[in-house]
Coordinates of C-alpha atoms (C1' of nucleotides) in Angstrom, one line a residue:
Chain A
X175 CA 14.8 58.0 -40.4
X176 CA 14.6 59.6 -37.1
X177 CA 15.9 63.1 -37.3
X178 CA 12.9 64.6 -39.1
X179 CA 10.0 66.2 -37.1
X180 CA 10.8 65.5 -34.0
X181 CA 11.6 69.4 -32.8
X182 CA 9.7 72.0 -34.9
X183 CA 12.1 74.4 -34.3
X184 CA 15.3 72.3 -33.4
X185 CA 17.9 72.0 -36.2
X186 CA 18.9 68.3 -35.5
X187 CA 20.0 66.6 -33.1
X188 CA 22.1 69.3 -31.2
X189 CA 19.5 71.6 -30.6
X190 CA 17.8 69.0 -28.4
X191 CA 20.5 69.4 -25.8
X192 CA 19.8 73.1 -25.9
X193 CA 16.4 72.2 -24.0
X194 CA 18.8 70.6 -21.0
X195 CA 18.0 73.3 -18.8
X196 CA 14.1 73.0 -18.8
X197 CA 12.8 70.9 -16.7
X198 CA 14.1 67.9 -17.9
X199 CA 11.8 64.8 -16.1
X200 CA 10.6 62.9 -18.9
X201 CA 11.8 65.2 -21.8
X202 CA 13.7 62.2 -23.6
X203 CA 10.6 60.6 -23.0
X204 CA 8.8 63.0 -24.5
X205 CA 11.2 63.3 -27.6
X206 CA 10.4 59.3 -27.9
X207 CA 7.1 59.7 -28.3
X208 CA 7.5 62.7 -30.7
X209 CA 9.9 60.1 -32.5
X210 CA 7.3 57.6 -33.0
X211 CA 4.2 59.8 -33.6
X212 CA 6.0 60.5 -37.2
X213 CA 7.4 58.1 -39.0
X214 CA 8.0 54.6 -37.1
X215 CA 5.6 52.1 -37.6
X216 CA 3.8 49.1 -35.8
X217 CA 6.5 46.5 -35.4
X218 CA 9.7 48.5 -36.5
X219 CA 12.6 48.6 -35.5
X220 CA 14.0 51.4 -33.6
X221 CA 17.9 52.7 -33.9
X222 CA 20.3 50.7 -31.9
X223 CA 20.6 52.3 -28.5
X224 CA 24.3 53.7 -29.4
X225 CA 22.8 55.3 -32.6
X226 CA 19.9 56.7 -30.3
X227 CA 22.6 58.5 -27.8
X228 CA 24.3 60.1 -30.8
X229 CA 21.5 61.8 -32.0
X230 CA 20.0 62.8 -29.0
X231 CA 23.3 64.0 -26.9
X232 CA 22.5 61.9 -23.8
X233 CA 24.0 58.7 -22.3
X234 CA 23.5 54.9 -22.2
X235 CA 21.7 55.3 -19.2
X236 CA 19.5 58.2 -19.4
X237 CA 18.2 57.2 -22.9
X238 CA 17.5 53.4 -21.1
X239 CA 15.1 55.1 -18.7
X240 CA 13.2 56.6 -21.2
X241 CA 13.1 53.5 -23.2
X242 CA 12.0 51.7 -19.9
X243 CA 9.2 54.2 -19.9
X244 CA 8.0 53.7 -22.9
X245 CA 8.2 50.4 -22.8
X246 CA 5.9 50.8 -19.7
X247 CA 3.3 52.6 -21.4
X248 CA 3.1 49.7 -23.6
X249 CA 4.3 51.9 -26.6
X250 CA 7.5 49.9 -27.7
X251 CA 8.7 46.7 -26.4
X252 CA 11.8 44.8 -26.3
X253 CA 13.3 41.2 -27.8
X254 CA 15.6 40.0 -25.5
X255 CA 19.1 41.2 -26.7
X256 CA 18.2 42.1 -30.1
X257 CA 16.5 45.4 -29.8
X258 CA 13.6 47.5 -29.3
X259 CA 10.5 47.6 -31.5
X260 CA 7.2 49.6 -32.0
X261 CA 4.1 48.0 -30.2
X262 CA 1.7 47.4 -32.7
X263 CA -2.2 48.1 -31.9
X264 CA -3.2 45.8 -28.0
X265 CA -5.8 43.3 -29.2
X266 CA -8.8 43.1 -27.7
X267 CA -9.5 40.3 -25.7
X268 CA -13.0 39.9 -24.6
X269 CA -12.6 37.6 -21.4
X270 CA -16.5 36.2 -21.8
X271 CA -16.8 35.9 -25.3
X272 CA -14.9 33.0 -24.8
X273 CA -13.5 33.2 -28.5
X274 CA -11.0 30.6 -29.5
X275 CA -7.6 32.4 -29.6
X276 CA -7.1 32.3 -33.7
X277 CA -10.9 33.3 -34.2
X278 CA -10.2 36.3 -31.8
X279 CA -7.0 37.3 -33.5
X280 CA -8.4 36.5 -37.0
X281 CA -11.6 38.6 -36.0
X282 CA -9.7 41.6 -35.8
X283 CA -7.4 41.4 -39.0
X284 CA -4.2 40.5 -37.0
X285 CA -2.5 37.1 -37.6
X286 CA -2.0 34.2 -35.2
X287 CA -0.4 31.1 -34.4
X288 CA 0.3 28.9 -32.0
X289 CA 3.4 26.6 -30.3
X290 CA 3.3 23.6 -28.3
X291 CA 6.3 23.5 -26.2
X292 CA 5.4 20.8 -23.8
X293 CA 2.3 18.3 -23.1
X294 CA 2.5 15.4 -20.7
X295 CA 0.5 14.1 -18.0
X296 CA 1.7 14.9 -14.1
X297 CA 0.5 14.8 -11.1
X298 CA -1.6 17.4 -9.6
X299 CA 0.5 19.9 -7.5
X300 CA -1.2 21.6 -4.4
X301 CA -2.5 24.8 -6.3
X302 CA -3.4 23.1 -9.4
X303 CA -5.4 20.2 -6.9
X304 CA -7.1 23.3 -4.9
X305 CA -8.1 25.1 -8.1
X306 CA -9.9 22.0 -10.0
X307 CA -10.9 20.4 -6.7
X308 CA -9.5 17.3 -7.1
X309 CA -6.9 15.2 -4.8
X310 CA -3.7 16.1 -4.5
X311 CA -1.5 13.9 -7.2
X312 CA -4.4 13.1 -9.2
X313 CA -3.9 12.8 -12.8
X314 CA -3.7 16.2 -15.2
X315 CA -2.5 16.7 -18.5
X316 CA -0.2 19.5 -18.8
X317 CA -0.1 21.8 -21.6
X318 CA 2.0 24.3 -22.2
X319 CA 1.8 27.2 -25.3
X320 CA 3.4 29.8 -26.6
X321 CA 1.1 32.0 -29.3
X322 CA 2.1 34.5 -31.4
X323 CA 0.8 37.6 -32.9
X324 CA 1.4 38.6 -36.6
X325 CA 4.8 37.0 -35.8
X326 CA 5.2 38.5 -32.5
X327 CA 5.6 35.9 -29.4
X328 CA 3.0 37.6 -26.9
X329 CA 1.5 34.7 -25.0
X330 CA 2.6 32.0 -22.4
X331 CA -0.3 29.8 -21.2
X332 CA 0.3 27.0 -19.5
X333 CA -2.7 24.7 -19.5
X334 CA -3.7 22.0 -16.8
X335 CA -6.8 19.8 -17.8
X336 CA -8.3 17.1 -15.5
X337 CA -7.4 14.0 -17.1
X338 CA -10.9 12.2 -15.7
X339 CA -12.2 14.8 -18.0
X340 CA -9.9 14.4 -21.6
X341 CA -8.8 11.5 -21.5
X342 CA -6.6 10.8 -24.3
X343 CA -6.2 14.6 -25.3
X344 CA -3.2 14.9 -25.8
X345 CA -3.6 12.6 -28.9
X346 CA -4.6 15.4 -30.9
X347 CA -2.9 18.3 -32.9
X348 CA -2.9 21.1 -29.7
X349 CA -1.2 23.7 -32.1
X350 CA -4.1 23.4 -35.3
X351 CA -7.1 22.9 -32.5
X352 CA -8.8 25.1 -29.8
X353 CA -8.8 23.2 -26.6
X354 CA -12.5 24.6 -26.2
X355 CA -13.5 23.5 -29.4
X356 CA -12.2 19.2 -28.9
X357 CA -13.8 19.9 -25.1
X358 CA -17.2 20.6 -26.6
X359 CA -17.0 18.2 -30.1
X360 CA -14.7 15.1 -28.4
X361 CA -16.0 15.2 -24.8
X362 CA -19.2 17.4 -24.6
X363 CA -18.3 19.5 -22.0
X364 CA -19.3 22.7 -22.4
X365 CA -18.2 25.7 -20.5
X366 CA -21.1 27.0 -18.5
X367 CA -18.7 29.2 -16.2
X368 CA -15.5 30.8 -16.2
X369 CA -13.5 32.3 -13.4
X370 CA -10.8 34.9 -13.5
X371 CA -7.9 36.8 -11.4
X372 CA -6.0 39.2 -13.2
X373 CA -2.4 41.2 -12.0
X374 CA 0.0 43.0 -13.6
X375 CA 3.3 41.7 -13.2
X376 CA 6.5 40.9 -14.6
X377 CA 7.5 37.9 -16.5
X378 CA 9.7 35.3 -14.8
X379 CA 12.6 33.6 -16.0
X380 CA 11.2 30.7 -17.7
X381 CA 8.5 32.2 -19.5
X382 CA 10.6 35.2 -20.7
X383 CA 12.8 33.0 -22.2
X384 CA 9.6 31.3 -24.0
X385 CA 8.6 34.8 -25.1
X386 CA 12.1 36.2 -26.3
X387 CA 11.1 38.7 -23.7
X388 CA 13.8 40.4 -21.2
X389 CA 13.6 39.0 -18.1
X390 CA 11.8 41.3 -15.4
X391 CA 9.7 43.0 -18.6
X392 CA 6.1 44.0 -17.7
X393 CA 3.9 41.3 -18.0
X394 CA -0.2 40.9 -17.6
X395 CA -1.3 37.7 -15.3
X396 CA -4.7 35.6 -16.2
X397 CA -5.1 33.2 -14.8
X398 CA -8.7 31.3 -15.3
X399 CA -10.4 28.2 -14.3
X400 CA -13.1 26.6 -16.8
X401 CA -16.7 24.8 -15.0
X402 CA -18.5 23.0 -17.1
X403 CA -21.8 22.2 -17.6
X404 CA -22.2 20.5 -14.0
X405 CA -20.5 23.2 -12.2
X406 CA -17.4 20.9 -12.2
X407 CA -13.6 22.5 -12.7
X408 CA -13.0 20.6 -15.9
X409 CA -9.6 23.0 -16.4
X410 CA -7.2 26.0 -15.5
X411 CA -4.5 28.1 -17.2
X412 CA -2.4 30.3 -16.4
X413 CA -1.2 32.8 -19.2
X414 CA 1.6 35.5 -19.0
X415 CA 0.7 38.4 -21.9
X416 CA 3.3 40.8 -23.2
X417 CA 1.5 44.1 -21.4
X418 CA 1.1 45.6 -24.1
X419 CA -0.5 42.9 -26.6
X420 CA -3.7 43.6 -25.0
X421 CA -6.6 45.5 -23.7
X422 CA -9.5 43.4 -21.7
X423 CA -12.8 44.0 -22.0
X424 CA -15.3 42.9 -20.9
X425 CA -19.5 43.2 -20.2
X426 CA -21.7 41.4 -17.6
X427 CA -24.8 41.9 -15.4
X428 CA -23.3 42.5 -11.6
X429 CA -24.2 39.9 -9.1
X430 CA -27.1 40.1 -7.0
Chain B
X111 CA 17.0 46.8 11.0
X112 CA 18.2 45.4 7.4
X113 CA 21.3 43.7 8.1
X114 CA 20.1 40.4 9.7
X115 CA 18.8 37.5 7.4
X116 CA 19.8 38.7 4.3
X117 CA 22.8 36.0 3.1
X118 CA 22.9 32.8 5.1
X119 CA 26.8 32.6 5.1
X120 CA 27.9 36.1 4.8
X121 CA 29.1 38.3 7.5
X122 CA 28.1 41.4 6.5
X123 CA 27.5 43.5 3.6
X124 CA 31.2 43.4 2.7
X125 CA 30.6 39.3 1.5
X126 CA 27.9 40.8 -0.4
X127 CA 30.3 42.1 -3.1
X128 CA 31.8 38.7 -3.4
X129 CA 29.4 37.4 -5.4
X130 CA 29.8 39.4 -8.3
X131 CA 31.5 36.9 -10.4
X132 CA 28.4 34.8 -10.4
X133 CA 25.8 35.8 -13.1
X134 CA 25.1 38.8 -12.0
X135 CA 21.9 39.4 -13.5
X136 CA 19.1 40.7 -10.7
X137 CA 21.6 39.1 -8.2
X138 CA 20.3 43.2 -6.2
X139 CA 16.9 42.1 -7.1
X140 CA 17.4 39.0 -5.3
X141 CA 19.5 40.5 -2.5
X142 CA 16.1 42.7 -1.9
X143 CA 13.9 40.2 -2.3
X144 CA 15.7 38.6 0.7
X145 CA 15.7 41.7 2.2
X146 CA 12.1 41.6 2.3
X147 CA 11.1 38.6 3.2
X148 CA 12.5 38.9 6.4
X149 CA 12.3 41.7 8.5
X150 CA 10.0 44.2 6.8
X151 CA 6.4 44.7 7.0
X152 CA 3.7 46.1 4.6
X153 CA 4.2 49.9 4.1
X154 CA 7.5 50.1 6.5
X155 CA 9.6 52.3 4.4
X156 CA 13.2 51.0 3.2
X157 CA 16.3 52.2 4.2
X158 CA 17.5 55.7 2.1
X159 CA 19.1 54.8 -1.4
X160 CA 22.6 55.5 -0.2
X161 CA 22.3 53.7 2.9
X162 CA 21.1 50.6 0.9
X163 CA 24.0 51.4 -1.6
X164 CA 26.4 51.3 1.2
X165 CA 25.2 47.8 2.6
X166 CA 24.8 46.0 -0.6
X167 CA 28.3 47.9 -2.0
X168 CA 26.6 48.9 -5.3
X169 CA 25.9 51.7 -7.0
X170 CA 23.2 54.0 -7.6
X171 CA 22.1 53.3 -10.5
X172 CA 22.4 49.7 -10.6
X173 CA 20.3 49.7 -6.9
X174 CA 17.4 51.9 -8.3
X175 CA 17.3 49.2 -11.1
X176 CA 16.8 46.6 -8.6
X177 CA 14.2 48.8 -7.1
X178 CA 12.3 49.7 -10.1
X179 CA 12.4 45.5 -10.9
X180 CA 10.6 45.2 -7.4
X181 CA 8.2 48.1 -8.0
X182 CA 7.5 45.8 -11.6
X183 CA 7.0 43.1 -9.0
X184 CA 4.5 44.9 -7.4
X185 CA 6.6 44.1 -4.0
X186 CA 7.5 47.6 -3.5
X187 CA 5.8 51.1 -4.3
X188 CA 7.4 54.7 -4.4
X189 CA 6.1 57.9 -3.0
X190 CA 7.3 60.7 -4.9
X191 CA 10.6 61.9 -3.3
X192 CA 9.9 60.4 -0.3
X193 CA 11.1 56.8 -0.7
X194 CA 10.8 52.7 -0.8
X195 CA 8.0 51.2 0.9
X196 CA 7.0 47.4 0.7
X197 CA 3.8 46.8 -1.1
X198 CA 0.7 45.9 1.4
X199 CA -1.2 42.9 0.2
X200 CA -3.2 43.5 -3.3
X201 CA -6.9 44.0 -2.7
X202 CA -8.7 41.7 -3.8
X203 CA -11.2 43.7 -6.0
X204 CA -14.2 41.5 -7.9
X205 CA -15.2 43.1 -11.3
X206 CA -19.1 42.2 -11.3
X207 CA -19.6 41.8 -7.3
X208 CA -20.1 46.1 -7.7
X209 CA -19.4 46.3 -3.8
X210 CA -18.9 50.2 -3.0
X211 CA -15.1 50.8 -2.0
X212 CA -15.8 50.9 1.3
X213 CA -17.5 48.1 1.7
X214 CA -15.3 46.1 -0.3
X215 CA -12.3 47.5 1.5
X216 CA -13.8 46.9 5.1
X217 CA -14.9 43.3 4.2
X218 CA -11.3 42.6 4.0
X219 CA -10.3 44.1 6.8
X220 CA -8.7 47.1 5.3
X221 CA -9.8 50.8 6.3
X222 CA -11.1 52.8 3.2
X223 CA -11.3 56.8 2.8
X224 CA -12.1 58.7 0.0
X225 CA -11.5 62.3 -0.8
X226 CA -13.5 64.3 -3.3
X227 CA -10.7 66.6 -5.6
X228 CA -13.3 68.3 -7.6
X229 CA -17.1 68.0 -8.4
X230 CA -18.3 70.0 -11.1
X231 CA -20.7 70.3 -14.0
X232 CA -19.2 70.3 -17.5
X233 CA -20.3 69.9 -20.7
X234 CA -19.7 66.2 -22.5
X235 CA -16.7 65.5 -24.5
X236 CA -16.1 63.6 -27.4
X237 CA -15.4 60.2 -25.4
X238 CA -17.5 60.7 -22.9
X239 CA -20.4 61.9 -25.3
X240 CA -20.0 58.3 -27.0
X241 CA -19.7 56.5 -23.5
X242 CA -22.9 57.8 -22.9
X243 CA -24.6 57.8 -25.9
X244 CA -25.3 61.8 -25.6
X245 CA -25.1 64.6 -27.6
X246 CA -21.6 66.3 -27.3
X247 CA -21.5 69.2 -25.0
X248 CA -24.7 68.1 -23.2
X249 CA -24.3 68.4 -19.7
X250 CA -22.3 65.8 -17.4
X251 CA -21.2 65.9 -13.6
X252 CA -17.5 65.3 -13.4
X253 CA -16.7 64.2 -9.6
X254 CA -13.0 63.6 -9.3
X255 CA -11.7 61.3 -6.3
X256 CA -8.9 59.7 -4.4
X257 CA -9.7 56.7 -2.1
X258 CA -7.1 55.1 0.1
X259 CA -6.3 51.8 1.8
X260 CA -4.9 52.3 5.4
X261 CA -4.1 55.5 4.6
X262 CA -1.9 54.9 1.2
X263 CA -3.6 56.6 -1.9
X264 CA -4.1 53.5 -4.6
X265 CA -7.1 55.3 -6.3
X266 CA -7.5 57.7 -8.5
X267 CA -10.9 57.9 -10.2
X268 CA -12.7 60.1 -12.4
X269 CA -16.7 59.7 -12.4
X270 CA -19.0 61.1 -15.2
X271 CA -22.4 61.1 -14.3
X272 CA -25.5 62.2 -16.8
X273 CA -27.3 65.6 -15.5
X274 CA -29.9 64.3 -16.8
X275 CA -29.9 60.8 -14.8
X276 CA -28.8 62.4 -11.5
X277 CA -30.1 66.1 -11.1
X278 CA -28.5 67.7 -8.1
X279 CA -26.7 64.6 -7.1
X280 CA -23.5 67.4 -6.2
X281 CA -25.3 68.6 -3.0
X282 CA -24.8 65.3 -1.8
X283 CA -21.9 64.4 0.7
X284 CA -19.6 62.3 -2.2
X285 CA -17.1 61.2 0.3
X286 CA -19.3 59.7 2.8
X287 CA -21.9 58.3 0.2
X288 CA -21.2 55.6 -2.7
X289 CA -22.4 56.7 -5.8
X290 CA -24.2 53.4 -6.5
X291 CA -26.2 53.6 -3.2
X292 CA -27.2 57.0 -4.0
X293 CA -28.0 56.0 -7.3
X294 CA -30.2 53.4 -6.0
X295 CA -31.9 55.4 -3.2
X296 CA -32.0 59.2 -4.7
X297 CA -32.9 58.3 -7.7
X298 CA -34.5 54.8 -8.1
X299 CA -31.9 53.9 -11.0
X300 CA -29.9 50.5 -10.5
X301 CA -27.4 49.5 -12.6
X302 CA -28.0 46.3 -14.0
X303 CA -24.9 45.8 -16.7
X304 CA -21.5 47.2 -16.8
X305 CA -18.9 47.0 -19.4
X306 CA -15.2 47.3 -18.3
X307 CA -12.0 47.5 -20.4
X308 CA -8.6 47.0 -18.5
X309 CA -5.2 48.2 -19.6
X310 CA -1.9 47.8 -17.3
X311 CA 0.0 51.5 -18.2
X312 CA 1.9 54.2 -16.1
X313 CA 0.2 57.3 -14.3
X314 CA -0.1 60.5 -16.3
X315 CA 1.5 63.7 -14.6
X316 CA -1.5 65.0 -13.3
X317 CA -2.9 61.7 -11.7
X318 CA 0.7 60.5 -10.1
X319 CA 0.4 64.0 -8.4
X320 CA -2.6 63.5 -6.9
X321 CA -1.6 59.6 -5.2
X322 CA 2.1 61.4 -4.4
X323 CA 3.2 58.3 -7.1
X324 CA 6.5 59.3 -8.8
X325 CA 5.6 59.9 -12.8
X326 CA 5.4 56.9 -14.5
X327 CA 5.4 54.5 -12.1
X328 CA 3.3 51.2 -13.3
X329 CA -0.9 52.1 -12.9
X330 CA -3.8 49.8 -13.5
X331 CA -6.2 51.4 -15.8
X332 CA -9.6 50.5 -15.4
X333 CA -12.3 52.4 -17.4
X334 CA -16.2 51.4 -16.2
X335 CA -19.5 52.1 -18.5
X336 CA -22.8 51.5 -16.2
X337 CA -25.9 51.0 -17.4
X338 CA -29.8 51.2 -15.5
X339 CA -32.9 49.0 -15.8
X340 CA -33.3 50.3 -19.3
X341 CA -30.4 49.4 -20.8
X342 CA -28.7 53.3 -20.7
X343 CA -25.1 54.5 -20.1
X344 CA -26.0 56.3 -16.4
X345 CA -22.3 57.1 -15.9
X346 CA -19.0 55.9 -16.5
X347 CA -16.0 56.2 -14.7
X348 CA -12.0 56.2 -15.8
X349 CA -10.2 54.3 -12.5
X350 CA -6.1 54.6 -12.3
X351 CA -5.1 52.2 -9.3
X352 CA -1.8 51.8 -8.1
X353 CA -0.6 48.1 -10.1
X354 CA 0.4 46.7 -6.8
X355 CA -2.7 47.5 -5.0
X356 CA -5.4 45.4 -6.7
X357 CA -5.7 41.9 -8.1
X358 CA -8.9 41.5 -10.0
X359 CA -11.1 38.7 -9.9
X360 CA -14.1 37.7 -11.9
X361 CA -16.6 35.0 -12.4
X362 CA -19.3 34.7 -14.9
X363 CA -21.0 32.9 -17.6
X364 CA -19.2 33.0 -21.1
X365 CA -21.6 34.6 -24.0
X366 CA -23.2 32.6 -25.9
Chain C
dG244 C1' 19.6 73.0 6.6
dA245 C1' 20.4 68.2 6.1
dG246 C1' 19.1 64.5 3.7
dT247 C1' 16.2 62.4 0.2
dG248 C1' 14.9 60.8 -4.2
dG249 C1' 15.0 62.3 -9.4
dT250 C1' 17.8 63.0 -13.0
dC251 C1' 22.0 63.1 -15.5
dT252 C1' 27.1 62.4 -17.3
dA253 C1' 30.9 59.4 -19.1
dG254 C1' 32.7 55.9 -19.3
dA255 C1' 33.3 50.1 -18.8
dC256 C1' 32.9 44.8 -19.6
dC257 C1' 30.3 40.9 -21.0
dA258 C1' 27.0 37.7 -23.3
dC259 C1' 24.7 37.2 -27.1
dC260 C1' 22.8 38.0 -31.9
dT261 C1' 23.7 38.8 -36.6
dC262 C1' 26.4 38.7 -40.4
Chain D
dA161 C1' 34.0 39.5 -36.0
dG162 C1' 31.5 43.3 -35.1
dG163 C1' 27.7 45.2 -33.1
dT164 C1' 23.9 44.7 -29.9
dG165 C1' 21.6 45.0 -25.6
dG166 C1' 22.3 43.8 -20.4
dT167 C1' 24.7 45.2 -16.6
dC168 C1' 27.7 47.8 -13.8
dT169 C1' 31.0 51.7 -11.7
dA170 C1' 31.7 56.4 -9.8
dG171 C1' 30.7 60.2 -9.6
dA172 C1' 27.4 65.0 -10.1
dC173 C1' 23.5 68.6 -9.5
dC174 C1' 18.8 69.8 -8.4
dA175 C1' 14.1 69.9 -6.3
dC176 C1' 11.9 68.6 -2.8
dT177 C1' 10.8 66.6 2.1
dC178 C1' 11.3 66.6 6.7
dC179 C1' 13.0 68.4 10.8

DNA sequence: GAGTGGTCTAGACCACCTC
DNA sequence: AGGTGGTCTAGACCACTCC
């Protein structure tokens, strides 16, 4: 499946060693790429990693780093332990359309779902207090969410709502509703503003576990706050995206 | 300078090695993080490879994987073949405030410089045609640029300006000046919407040379479209940041 | 010229997933 | 149980930086 157009000129997989003496940087790298240009496809499967060696003449650790690269270029990605895979197409995620997650994903032909993992009321911790100005151990309802792509686990959010806000939220279905959508029809709020910070990272333990992701994989930060139609904090999230799941846009007057 | 601080209870790197019996997994990355906390500053360079090998009794390879977790981090940063440095604090860069660099760098008491690779006219490509809404091969300025923070090199950006918009806008000094002042002033055209898409990715050969970054180290990619008082595509600009440099930040009202 | 990071070889053991 | 990825060891040569 993976020996076929990968060198015009090589004869399999020897004749890729025969390029050793070029200069190398990135030429396994650049063999990957060739490799899935052809005939790999959104979501598949690539060889194991021993496989991979074989037919390239290189080693465990000089095939990793090219893997590592590519995964870094958001061009394949890895499932903790169980192999590496062909990043499909980043969504698009429009950070002021302010689509629910399923009408986004549904919008552009790709399939989604959603996960509760957790949702419980705590008490406000100093960040969370800061961010929806409120006192420090005040009520919040705490929701945590993992969402999924055609399948794929590509999302961590973990939601924090003021409970003077929702009360009783937590009542409904979380997974089947969009928390926008019971703010505006249960409560009437209505977002009026959103704020954002946005970093690349790396997933932590915790979330990479939630995401079948390897620990220490590139990961892209959001974290936003919700005001509502009195200029109040109503909510914040913080999500953790597979890096290569998306591609933010968006389109706004500048200020002043 | 490392060797203080960096296990409570051990004396010396030897006690270092004991641990290996514990789960092992980015027990370095941990070790460094430690390392860090304590007695080194933004942009103070680390310690050679083999030196670090030495005090932590590791390995090569297994070290630079720590390393390369850290640069993930955005804790550390690379300069090609010239070593470790820890990461300065991210600028905090707001999307729709359009402050020019240098005044967004000063007002956080940073020092900003820019340097001008290349300013040229070209004709229009095919994506930069459709950016603009202009016919292919009409004519374009191309102004290429590196801006640093305290002297590291965390931008590279490539500016594409419409002849048409800006006539003679190369005889102008394009390190001193912002583009959007001159904009403003020169030629009466303010820019009164931009539309941004964000990717996290890796540096391209050519752009890693020019911030000394080694190949495919983690880069921010942020690609700008501006438009004027009448609603036209003036320029656009394709922005590769260093991903430890920046955190982006935002606030706006959600469409619709 | 000495030392650095960048790249590579050739193995190994373990935890975990899949069958 | 066999195979997978995750992690690690112990070296090597080269291109480049810095002195």
């Amino acid at each position: 499946m993976l020996s076929s157009s990968i060198e015009p000129t090589g004869d399999d997989a020897t004749s890729l060693t025969h390029t050793a003496d070029l200069p190398v940087t990135g030429l396994k790298g650049r063999l990957l790429n060739h490799l899935e240009a052809a005939p790999l496809h959104a979501s598949q499967r690539l060889p194991s990693e021993r496989e991979m060696i074989e037919r390239f003449g290189t080693t465990r650790v000089t095939l990793r780093d090219a893997l590592l690269q590519l995964e870094a270029e958001g061009r394949i990605y890895r499932e903790n332990r169980r192999g590496w895979f062909v990043s499909p197409p980043r969504l698009r995620y429009d950070l002021l359309a302010c689509l629910p997650f399923h009408e986004m994903v549904q919008s552009q032909q790709r399939v989604a779902s959603t996960e509760v993992l957790a949702a419980q009321e705590v008490p406000a911790d100093e960040v969370i207090a800061q961010r929806l100005g409120i006192a420090r151990g005040a009520g919040v309802y705490r929701i945590t969410r993992v969402r999924r792509i055609d399948g794929r686990r590509v999302l961590h959010v973990c939601h924090h709502l003021r409970r003077d806000c929702f009360p009783g939220i937590l009542d409904f279905d979380l997974s089947a509703h969009s928390l926008t959508t019971l703010y505006l029809h249960q409560y009437a709020i209505r977002i009026r503003r959103v704020s954002f910070e946005l970093a690349s990272s790396v997933f932590d333990a915790e979330t990479a576990v939630a995401l079948n992701a390897a620990p220490g994989s590139p990961a892209q930060r959001i974290t936003r706050i919700n005001f509502d139609q009195n200029g109040r904090a109503v909510d914040c999230d913080d999500e953790h995206w597979r890096h290569d799941a998306i591609e933010l846009t968006l389109s706004a007057a500048p200020q002043r």
